[in-house]
CSV table of C-alpha atoms in Angstrom, one decimal:
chain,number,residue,atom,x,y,z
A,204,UNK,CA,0.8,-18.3,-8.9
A,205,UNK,CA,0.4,-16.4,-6.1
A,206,UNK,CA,2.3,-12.8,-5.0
A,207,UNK,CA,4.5,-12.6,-1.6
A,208,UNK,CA,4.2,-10.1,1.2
A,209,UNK,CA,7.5,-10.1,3.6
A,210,UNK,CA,6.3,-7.6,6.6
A,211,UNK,CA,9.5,-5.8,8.1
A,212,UNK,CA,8.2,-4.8,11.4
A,213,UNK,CA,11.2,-2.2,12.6
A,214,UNK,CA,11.2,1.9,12.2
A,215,UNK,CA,13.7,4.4,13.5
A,216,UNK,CA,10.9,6.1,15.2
A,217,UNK,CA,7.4,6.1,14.8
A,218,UNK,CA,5.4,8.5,12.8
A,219,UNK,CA,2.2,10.0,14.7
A,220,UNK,CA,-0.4,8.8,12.3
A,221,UNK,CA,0.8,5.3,11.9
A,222,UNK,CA,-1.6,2.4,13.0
A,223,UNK,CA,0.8,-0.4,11.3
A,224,UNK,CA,2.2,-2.9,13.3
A,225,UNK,CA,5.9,-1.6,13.9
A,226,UNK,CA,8.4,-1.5,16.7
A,227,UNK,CA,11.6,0.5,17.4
A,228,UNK,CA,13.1,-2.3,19.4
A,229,UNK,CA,16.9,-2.4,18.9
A,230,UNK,CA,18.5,-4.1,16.3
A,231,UNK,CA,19.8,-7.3,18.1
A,232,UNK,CA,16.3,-8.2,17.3
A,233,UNK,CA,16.4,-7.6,13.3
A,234,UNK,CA,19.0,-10.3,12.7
A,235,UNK,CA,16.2,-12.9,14.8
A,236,UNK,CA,13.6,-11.6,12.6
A,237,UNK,CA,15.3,-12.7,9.5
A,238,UNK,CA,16.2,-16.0,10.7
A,239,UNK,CA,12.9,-16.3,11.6
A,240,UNK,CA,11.3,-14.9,8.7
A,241,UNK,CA,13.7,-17.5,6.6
A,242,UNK,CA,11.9,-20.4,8.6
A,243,UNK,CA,8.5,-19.0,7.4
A,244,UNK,CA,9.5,-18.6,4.3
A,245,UNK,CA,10.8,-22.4,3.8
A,246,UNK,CA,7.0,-23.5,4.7
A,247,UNK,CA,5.9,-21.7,1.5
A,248,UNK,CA,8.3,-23.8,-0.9
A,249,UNK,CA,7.7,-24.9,-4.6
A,250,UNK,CA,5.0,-22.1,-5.5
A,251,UNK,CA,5.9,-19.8,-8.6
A,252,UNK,CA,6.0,-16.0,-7.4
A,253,UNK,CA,4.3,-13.1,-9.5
A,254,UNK,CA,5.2,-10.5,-7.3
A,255,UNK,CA,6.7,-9.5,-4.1
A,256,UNK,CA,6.3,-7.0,-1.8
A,257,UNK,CA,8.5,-6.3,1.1
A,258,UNK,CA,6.3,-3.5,3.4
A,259,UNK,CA,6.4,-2.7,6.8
A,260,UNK,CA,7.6,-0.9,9.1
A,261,UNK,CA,10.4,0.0,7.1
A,262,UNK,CA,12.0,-2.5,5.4
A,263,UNK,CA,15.4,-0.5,4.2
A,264,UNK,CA,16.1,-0.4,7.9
A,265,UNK,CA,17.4,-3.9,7.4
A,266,UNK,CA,21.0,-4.7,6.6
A,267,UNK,CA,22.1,-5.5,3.2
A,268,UNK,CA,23.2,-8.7,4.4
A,269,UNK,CA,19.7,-9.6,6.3
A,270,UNK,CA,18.1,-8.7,2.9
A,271,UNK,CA,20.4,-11.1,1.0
A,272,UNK,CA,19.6,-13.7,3.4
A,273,UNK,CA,15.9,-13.0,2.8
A,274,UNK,CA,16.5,-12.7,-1.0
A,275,UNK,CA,18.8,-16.7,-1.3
A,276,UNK,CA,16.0,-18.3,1.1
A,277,UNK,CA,13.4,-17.0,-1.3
A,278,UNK,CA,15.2,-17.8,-4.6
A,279,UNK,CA,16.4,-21.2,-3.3
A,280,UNK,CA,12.3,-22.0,-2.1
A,281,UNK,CA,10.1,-20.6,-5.1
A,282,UNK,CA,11.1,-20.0,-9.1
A,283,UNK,CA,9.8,-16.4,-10.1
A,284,UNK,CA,7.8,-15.2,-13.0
A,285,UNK,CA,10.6,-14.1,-15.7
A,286,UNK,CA,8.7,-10.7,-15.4
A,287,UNK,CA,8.1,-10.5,-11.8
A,288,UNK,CA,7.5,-7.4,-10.1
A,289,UNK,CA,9.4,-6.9,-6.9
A,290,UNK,CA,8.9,-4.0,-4.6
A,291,UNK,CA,11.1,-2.6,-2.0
A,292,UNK,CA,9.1,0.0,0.3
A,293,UNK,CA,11.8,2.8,1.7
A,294,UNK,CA,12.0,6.2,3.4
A,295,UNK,CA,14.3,8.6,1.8
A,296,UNK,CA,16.4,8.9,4.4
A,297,UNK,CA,17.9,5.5,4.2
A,298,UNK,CA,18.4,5.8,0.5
A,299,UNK,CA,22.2,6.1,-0.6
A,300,UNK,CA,23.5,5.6,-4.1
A,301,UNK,CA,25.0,2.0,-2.1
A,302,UNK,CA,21.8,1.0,-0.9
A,303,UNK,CA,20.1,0.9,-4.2
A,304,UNK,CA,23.0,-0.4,-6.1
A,305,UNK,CA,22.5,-3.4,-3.8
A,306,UNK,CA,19.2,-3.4,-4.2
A,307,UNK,CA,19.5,-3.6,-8.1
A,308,UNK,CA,21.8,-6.2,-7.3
A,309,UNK,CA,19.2,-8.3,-5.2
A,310,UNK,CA,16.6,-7.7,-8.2
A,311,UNK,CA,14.3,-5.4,-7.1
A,312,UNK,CA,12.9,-3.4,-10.2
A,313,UNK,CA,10.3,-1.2,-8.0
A,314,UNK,CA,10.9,1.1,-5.0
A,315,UNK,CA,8.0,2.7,-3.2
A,316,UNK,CA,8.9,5.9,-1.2
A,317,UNK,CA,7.5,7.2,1.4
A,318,UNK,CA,7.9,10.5,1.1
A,319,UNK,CA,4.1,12.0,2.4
A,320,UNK,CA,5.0,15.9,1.9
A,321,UNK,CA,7.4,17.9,0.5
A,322,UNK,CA,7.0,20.5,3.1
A,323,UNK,CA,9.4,20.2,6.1
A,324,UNK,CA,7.2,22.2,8.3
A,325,UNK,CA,4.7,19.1,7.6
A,326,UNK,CA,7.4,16.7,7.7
A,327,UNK,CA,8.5,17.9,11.2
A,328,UNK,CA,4.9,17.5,12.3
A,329,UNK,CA,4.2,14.1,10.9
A,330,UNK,CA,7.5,12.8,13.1
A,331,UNK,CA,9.1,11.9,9.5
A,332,UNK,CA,13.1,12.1,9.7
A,333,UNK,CA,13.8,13.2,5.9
A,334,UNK,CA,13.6,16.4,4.5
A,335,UNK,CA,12.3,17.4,1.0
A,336,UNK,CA,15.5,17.5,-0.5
A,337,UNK,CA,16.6,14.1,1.1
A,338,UNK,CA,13.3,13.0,-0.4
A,339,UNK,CA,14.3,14.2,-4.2
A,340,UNK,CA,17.6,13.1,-3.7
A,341,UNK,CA,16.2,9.8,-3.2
A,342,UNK,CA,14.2,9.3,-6.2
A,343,UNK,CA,16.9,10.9,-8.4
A,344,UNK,CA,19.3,8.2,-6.9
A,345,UNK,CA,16.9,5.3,-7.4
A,346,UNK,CA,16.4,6.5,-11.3
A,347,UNK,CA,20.3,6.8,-11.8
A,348,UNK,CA,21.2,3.3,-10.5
A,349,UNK,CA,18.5,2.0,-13.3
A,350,UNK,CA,15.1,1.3,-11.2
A,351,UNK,CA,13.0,3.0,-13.4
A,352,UNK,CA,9.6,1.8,-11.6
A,353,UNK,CA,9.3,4.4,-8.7
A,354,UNK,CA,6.2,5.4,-6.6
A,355,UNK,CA,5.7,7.8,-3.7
A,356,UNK,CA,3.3,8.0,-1.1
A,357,UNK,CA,1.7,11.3,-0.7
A,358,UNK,CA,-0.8,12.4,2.2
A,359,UNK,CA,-3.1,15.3,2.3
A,360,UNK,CA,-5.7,17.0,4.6
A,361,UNK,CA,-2.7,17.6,7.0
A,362,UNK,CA,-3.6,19.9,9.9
A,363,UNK,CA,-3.1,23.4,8.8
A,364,UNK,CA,-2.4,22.1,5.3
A,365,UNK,CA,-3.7,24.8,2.8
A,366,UNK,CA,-4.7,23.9,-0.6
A,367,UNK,CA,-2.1,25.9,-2.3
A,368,UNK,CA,0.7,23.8,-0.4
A,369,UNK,CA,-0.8,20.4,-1.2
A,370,UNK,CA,-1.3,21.6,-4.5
A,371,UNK,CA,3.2,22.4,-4.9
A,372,UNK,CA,3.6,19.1,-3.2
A,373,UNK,CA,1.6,17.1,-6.5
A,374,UNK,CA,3.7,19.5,-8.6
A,375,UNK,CA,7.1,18.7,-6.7
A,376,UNK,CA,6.2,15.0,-6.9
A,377,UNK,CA,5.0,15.1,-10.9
A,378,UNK,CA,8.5,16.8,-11.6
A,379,UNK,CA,10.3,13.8,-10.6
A,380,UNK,CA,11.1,10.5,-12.6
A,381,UNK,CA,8.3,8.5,-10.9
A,382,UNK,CA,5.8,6.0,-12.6
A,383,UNK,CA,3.2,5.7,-10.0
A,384,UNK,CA,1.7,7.9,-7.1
A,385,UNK,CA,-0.2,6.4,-4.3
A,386,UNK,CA,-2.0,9.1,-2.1
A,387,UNK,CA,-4.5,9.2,1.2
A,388,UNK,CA,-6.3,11.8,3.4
A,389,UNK,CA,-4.8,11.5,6.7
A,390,UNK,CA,-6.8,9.6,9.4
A,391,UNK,CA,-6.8,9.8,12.8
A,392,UNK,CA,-6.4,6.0,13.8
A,393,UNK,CA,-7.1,5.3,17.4
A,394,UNK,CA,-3.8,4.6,19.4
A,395,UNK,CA,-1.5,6.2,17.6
A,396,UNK,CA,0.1,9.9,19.1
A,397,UNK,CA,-2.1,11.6,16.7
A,398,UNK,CA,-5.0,10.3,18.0
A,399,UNK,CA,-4.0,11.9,21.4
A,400,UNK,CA,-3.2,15.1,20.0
A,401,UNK,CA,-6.8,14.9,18.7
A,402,UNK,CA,-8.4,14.2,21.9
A,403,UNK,CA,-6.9,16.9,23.8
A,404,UNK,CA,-8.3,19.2,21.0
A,405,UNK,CA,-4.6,20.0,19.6
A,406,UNK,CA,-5.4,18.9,16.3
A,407,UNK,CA,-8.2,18.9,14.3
A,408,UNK,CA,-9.4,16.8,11.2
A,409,UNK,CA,-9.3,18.4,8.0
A,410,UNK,CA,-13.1,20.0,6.9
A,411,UNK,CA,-14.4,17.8,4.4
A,412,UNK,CA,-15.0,20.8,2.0
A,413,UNK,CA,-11.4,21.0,1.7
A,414,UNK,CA,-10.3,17.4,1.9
A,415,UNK,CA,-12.6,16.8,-1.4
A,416,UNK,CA,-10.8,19.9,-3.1
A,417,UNK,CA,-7.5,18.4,-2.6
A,418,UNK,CA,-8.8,14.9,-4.0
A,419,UNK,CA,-9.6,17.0,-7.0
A,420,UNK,CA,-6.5,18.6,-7.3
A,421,UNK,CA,-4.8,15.1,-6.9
A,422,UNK,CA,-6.8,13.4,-10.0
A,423,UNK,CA,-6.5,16.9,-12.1
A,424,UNK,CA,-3.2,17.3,-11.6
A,425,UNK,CA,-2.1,13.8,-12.5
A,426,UNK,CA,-4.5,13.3,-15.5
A,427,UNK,CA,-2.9,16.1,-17.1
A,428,UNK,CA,0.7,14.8,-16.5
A,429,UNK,CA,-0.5,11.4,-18.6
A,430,UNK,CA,-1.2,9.2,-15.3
A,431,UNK,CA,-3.9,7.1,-15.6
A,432,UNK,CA,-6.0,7.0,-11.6
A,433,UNK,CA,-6.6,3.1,-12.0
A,434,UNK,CA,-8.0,2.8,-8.6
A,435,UNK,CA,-9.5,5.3,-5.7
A,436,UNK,CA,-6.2,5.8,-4.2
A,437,UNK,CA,-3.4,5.2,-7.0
A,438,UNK,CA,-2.1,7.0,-9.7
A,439,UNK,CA,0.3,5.6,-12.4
A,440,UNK,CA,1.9,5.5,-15.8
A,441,UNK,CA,0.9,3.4,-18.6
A,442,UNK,CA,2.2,-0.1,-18.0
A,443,UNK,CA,3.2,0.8,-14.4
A,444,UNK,CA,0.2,-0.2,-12.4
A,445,UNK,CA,1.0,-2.1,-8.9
A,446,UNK,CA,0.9,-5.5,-9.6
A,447,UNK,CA,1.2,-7.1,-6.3
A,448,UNK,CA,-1.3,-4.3,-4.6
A,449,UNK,CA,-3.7,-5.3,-7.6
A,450,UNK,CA,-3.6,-8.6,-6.5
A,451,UNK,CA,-5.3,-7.4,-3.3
A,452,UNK,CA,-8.1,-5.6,-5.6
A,453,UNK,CA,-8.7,-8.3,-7.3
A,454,UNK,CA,-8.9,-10.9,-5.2
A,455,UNK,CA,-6.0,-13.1,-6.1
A,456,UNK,CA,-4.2,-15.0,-3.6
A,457,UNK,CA,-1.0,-14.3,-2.1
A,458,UNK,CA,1.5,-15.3,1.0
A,459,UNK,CA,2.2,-13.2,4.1
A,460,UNK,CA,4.9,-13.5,5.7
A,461,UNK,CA,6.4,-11.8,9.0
A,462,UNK,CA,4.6,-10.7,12.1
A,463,UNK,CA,1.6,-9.0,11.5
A,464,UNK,CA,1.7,-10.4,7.8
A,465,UNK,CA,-1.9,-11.6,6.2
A,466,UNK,CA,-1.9,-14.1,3.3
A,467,UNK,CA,-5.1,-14.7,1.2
A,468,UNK,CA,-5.8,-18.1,-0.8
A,469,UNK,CA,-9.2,-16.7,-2.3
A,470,UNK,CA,-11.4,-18.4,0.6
A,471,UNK,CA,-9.2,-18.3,3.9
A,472,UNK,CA,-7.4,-15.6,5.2
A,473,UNK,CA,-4.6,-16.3,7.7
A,474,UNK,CA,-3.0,-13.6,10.0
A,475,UNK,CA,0.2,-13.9,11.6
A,476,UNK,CA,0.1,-12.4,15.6
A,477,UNK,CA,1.2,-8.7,15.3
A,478,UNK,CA,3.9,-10.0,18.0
A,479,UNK,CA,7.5,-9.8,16.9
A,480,UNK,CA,9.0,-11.6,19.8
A,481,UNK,CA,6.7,-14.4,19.6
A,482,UNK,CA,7.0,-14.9,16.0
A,483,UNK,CA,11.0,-14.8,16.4
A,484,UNK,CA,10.5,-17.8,18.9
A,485,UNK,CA,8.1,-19.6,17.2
A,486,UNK,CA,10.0,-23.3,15.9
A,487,UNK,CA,7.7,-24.1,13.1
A,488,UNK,CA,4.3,-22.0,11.8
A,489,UNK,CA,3.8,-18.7,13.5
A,490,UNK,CA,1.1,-17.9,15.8
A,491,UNK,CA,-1.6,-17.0,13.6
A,492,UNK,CA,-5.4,-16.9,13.2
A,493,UNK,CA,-7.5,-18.2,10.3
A,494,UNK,CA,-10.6,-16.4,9.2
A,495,UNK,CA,-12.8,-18.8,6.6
A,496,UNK,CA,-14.6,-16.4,4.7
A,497,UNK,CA,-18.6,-17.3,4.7
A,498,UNK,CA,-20.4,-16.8,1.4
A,499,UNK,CA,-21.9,-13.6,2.5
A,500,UNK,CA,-18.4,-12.4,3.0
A,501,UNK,CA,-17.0,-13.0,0.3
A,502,UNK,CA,-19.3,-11.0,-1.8
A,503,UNK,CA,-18.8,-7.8,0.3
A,504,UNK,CA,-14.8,-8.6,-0.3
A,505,UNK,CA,-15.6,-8.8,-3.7
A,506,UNK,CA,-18.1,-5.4,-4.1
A,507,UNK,CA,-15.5,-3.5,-1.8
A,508,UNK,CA,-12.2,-4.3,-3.5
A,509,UNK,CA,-13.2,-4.5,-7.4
A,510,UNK,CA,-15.3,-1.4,-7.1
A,511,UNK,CA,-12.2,0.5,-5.8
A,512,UNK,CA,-10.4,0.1,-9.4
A,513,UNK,CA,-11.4,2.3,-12.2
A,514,UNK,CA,-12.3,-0.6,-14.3
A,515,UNK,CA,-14.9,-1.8,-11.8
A,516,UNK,CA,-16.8,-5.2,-10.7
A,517,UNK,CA,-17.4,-7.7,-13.6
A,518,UNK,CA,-20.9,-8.2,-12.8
A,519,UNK,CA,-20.1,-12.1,-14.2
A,520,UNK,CA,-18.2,-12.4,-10.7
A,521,UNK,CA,-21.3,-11.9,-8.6
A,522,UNK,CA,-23.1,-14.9,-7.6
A,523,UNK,CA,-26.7,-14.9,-9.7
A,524,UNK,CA,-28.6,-15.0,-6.7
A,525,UNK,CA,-26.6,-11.7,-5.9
A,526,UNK,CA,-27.0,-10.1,-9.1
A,527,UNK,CA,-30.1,-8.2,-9.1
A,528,UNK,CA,-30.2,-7.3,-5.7
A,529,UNK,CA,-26.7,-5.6,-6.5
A,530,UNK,CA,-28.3,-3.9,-9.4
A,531,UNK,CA,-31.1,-2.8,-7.7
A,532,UNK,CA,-29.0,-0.8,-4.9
A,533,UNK,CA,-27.1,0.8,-7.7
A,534,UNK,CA,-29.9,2.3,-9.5
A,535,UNK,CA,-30.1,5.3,-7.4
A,536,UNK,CA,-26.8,6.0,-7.8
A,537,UNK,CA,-26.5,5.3,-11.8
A,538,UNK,CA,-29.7,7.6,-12.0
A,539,UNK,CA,-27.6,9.9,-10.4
A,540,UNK,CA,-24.4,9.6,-12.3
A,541,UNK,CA,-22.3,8.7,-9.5
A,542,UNK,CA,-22.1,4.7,-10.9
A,543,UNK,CA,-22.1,3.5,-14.7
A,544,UNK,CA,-22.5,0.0,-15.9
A,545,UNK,CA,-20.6,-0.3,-19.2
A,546,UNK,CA,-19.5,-3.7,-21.2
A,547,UNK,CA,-21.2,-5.3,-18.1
A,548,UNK,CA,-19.1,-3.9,-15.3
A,549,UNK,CA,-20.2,-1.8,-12.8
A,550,UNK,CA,-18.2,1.1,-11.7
A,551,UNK,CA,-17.8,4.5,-10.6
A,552,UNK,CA,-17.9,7.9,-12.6
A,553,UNK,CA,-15.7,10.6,-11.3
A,554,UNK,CA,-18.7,11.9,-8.9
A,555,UNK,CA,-18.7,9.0,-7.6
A,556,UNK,CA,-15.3,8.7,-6.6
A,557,UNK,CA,-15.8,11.2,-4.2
A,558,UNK,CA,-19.1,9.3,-2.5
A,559,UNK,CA,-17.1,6.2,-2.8
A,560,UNK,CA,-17.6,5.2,1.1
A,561,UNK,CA,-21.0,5.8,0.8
A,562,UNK,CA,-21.9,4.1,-2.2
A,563,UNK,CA,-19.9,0.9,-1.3
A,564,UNK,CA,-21.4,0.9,2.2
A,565,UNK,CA,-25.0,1.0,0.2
A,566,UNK,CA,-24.5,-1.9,-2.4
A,567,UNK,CA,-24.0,-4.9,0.3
């Protein structure tokens, strides 16, 4: 039973960091996109669903009549998993007590926010719309109407950023009602405005001294607040992993649809064309590529994505040809104490963690 991506390609405006596939196109184009998306949907038909994920872009900048459209052509094509988990990704600034009423209404049960920083200075330079209080006011919205699965997205190493205000933005976010916390250094990603601002010298990336210190914070703060850090990036509650993003770590298949969307089967992975208009006039399948993984491929999928979770890689997974010349690449590091093999899974300690790059780029 495989999980369901639906990519929403559209933002208000674009943030300087993101590398995404988004547009800000007007919106006689969002009401083609759903029909569209609908059509893709319908080629899908008669799986059962564990998850779904609607990411982007920004998916609450759709109507709530586009989304019920979305949500009928999904429920009339797949039956769902009595317990599925369905996640609605959303800025703050598009959250009103009527928006997640309706999303209630439509079954979602998870909302992830992306709020990035609670700083407005920050906020103003990341190109984000919301402000901190818009961005509280959001979560304490989405708790009231009854969605008690809530994550926020938090990014440090901003330029300028010092550790004492990253440090009051894990606070802030730890005060709130949320179950999980996903959070990422900020990378300067060729193309995007920030990118440019980096090239003319106007920016500059964070000194790796300091970007390791707020990591530290990050995984401090949070342990001590009860959240368990199940995988490099992501934070949560007991019970309130990310099951569709989990599906991703470990290797399960799922369905992607929209443009830009990728969809995994366990040996093939398809990519629809990062081309909105395109994919609105396509009549049947989208443009798309397939990739067929090799062998050889597959087991750096496998090293990469199950040694990112806490839990590590089930060293039964690896083929037995692959075995010991895995083990043997570790050793330096378990000698170390950066790797541990326990109950026959290999993963990282919490030194490792912070060499994780490194390490991964080693065992393959």
């Amino acid at each position: 039973m495989p999980g369901l991506y639906i990519h929403v390609p559209f933002c208000s405006k674009r943030c300087i960091y993101c590398d995404f596939y988004s547009t800000t196109l007007g919106r006689d184009l969002r009401q083609q996109y759903t029909d569209a998306l609908c059509r893709e949907i319908k080629l899908y038909r008669g799986e059962e669903l564990s998850t779904i994920y609607f990411g982007g872009g920004t998916p609450s900048q759709l109507t709530f009549l586009q989304l019920s459209q979305i949500f009928e052509t999904i429920h009339h094509n797949f039956s769902l998993m009595s317990d599925a988990e369905i996640t609605m990704e959303a800025n703050p600034d598009d959250v009103t007590q009527e928006f997640i009423v309706e999303l209630a209404r439509l079954g979602v049960n998870r909302v992830s926010l992306g709020i990035q920083t609670f700083n407005d200075e920050h906020l103003k330079f990341l190109n984000r719309r919301h402000s901190a209080q818009e961005a509280i006011q959001a979560v304490e919205w989405i708790d009231s109407v009854g969605i008690k699965n809530i994550s926020v997205d938090l990014i440090y190493g901003l330029p300028n950023e010092t550790l004492e205000e990253w440090r009051e933005d894990v606070r802030q976010a730890l005060s709130l009602p949320i179950t999980h916390l996903s959070s990422y250094c900020l990378m300067i990603e060729e193309g995007t405005v920030l990118f440019k601002l980096w090239e003319k010298g106007q920016v500059k990336e964070v000194e790796e001294e300091m970007e390791l210190s707020m990591f530290q914070t990050l995984i401090e703060m949070t342990e001590r607040e009860g959240f368990e850090h199940y995988e490099i990036s992501n934070f949560a509650r007991a019970g309130f992993h990310s099951q569709h993003n989990s599906r991703y770590w470990q290797g399960l298949p799922y369905i992607g649809c929209g443009p830009g969307a990728h969809g995994f089967d366990g040996r093939t992975r398809r990519s629809n064309n990062a081309d909105l208009r395109a994919y609105i006039a396509a009549p049947g399948l989208p443009p798309h590529s397939v990739e067929n993984l090799t062998e050889e491929e597959r087991f750096e999928e496998l090293v990469f994505t199950r040694m990112r979770m806490m839990q590590g890689l089930n060293l039964q997974e690896v083929p037995s040809d692959k075995r010991q010349q895995l083990l043997l690449r570790a050793k330096p590091f378990i000698d170390k104490g950066n790797l541990e093999c326990v109950n026959n899974h290999l993963r990282l300690t919490r030194s490792g963690i912070f060499i994780s790059d490194y390490i991964f780029s080693n065992l393959i």
